[in-house]
JSON list of C-alpha atoms in Angstrom, two decimals:
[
{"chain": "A", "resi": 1, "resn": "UNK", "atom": "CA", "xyz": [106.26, 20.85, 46.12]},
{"chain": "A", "resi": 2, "resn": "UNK", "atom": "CA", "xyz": [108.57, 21.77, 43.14]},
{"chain": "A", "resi": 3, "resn": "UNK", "atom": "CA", "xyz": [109.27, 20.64, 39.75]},
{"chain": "A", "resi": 4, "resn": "UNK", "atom": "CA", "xyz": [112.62, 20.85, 37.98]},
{"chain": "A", "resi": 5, "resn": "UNK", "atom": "CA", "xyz": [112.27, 20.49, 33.94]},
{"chain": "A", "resi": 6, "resn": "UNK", "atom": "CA", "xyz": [114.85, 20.49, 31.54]},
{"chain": "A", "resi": 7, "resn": "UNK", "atom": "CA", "xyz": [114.51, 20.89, 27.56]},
{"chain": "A", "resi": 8, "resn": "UNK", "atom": "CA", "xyz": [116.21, 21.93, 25.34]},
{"chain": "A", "resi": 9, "resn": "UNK", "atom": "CA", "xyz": [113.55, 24.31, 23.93]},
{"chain": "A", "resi": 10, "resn": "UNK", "atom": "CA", "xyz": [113.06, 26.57, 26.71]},
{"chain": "A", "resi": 11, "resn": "UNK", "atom": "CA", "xyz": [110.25, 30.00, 25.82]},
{"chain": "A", "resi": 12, "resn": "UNK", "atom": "CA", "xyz": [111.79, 33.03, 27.45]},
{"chain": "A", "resi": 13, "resn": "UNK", "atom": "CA", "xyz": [111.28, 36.58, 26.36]},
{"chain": "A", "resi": 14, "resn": "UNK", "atom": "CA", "xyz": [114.42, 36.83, 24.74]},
{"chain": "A", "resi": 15, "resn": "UNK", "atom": "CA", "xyz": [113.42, 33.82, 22.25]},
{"chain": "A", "resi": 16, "resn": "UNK", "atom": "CA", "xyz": [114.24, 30.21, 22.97]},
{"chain": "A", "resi": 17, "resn": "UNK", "atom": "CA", "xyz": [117.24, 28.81, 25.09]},
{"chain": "A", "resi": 18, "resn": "UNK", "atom": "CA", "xyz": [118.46, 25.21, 26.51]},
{"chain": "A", "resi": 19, "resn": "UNK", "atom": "CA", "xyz": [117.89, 25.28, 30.40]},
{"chain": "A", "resi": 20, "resn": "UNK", "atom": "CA", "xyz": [115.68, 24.19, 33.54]},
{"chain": "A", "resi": 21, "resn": "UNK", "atom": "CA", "xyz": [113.02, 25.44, 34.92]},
{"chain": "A", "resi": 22, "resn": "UNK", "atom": "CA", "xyz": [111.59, 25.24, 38.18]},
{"chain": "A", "resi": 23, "resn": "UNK", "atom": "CA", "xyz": [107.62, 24.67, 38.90]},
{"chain": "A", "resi": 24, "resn": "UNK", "atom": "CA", "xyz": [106.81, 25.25, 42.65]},
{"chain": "A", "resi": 25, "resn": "UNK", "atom": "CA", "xyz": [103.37, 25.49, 43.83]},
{"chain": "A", "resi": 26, "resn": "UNK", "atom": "CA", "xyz": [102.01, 26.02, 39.99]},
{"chain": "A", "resi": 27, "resn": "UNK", "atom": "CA", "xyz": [104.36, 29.03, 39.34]},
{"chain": "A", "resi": 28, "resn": "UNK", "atom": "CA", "xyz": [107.47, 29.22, 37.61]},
{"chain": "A", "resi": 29, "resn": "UNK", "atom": "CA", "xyz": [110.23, 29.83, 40.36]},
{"chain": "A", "resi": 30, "resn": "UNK", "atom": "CA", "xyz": [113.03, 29.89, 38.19]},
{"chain": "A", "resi": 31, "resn": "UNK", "atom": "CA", "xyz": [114.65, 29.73, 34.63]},
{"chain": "A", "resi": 32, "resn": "UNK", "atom": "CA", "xyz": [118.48, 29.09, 34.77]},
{"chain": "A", "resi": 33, "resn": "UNK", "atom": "CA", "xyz": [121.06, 26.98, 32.72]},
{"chain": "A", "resi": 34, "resn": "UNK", "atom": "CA", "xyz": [121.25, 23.35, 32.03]},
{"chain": "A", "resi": 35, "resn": "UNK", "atom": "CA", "xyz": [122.73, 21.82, 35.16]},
{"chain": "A", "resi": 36, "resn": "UNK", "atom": "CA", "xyz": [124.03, 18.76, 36.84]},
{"chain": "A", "resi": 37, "resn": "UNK", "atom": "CA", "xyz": [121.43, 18.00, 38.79]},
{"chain": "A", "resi": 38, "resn": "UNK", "atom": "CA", "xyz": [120.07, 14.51, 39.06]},
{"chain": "A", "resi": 39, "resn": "UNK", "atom": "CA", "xyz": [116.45, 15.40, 39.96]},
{"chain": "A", "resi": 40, "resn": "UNK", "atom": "CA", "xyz": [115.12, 16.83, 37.07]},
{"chain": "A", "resi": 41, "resn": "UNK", "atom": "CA", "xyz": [112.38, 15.39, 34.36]},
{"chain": "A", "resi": 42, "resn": "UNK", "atom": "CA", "xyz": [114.45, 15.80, 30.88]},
{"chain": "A", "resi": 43, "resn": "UNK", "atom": "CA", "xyz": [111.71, 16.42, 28.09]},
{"chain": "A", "resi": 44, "resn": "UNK", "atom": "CA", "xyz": [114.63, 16.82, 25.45]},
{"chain": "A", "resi": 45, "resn": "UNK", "atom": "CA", "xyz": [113.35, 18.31, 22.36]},
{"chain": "A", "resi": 46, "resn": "UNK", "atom": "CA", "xyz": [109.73, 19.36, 23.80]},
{"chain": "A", "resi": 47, "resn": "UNK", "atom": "CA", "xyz": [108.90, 22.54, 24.06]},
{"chain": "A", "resi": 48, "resn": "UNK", "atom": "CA", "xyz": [107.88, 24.74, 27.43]},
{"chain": "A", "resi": 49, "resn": "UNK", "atom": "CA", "xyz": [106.15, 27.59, 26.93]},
{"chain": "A", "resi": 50, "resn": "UNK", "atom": "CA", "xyz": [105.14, 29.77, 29.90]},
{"chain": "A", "resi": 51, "resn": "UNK", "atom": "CA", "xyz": [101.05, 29.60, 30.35]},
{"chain": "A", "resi": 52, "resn": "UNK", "atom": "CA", "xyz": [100.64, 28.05, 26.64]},
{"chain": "A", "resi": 53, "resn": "UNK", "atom": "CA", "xyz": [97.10, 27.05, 25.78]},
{"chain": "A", "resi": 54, "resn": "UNK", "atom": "CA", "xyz": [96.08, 25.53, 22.57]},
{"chain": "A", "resi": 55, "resn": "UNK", "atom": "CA", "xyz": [93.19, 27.30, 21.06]},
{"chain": "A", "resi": 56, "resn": "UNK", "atom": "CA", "xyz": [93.34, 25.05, 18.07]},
{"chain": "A", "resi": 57, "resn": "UNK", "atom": "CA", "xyz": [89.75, 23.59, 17.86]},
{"chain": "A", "resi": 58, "resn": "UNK", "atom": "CA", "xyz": [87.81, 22.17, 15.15]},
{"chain": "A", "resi": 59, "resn": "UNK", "atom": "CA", "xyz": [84.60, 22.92, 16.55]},
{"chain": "A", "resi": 60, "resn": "UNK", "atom": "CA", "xyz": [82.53, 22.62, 20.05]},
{"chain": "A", "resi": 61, "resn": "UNK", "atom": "CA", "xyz": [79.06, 22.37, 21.81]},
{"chain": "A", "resi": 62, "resn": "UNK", "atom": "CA", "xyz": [78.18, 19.81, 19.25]},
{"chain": "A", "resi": 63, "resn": "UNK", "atom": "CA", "xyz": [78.94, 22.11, 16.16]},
{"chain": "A", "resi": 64, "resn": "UNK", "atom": "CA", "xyz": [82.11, 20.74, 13.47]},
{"chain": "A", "resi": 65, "resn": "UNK", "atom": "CA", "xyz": [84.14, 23.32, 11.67]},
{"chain": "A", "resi": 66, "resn": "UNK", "atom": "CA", "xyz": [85.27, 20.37, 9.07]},
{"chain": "A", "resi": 67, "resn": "UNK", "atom": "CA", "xyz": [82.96, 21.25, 6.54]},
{"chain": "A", "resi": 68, "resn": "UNK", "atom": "CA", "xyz": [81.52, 24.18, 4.01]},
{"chain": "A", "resi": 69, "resn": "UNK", "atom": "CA", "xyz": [78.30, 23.23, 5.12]},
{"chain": "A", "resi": 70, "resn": "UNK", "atom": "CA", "xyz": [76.63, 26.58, 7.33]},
{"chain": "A", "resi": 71, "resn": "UNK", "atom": "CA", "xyz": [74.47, 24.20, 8.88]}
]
């Protein structure tokens, strides 16, 4: 099963383009171009970013990070 994404804020190592990419089987198959294809989920202005996670956390296993509090 494939994927076929369009934005136009595309991560690639040369910085960030307008284009598709193609998901199959979890991977990314392919970066190319904007296209004329029909078949395609068009995310507009969102970003993808190859293997992105957001570390951004404000705490975890019951501890908060919110306050000056050590405790």
């Amino acid at each position: 099963m494939s994927l076929r994404l369009r934005s136009q804020r595309v991560v690639v190592p040369g910085g960030t383009i307008e284009g598709e990419v193609t998901v199959a089987d979890g991977l990314i198959a392919s970066v190319e171009p904007v296209s004329d294809a029909t078949e395609v989920l068009d995310l507009g202005r969102h970003w993808i970013v190859p293997g992105f996670i957001d570390t951004h956390v404000h705490g975890g296993g019951g501890a908060q990070f919110n306050t000056t509090d050590p405790d």
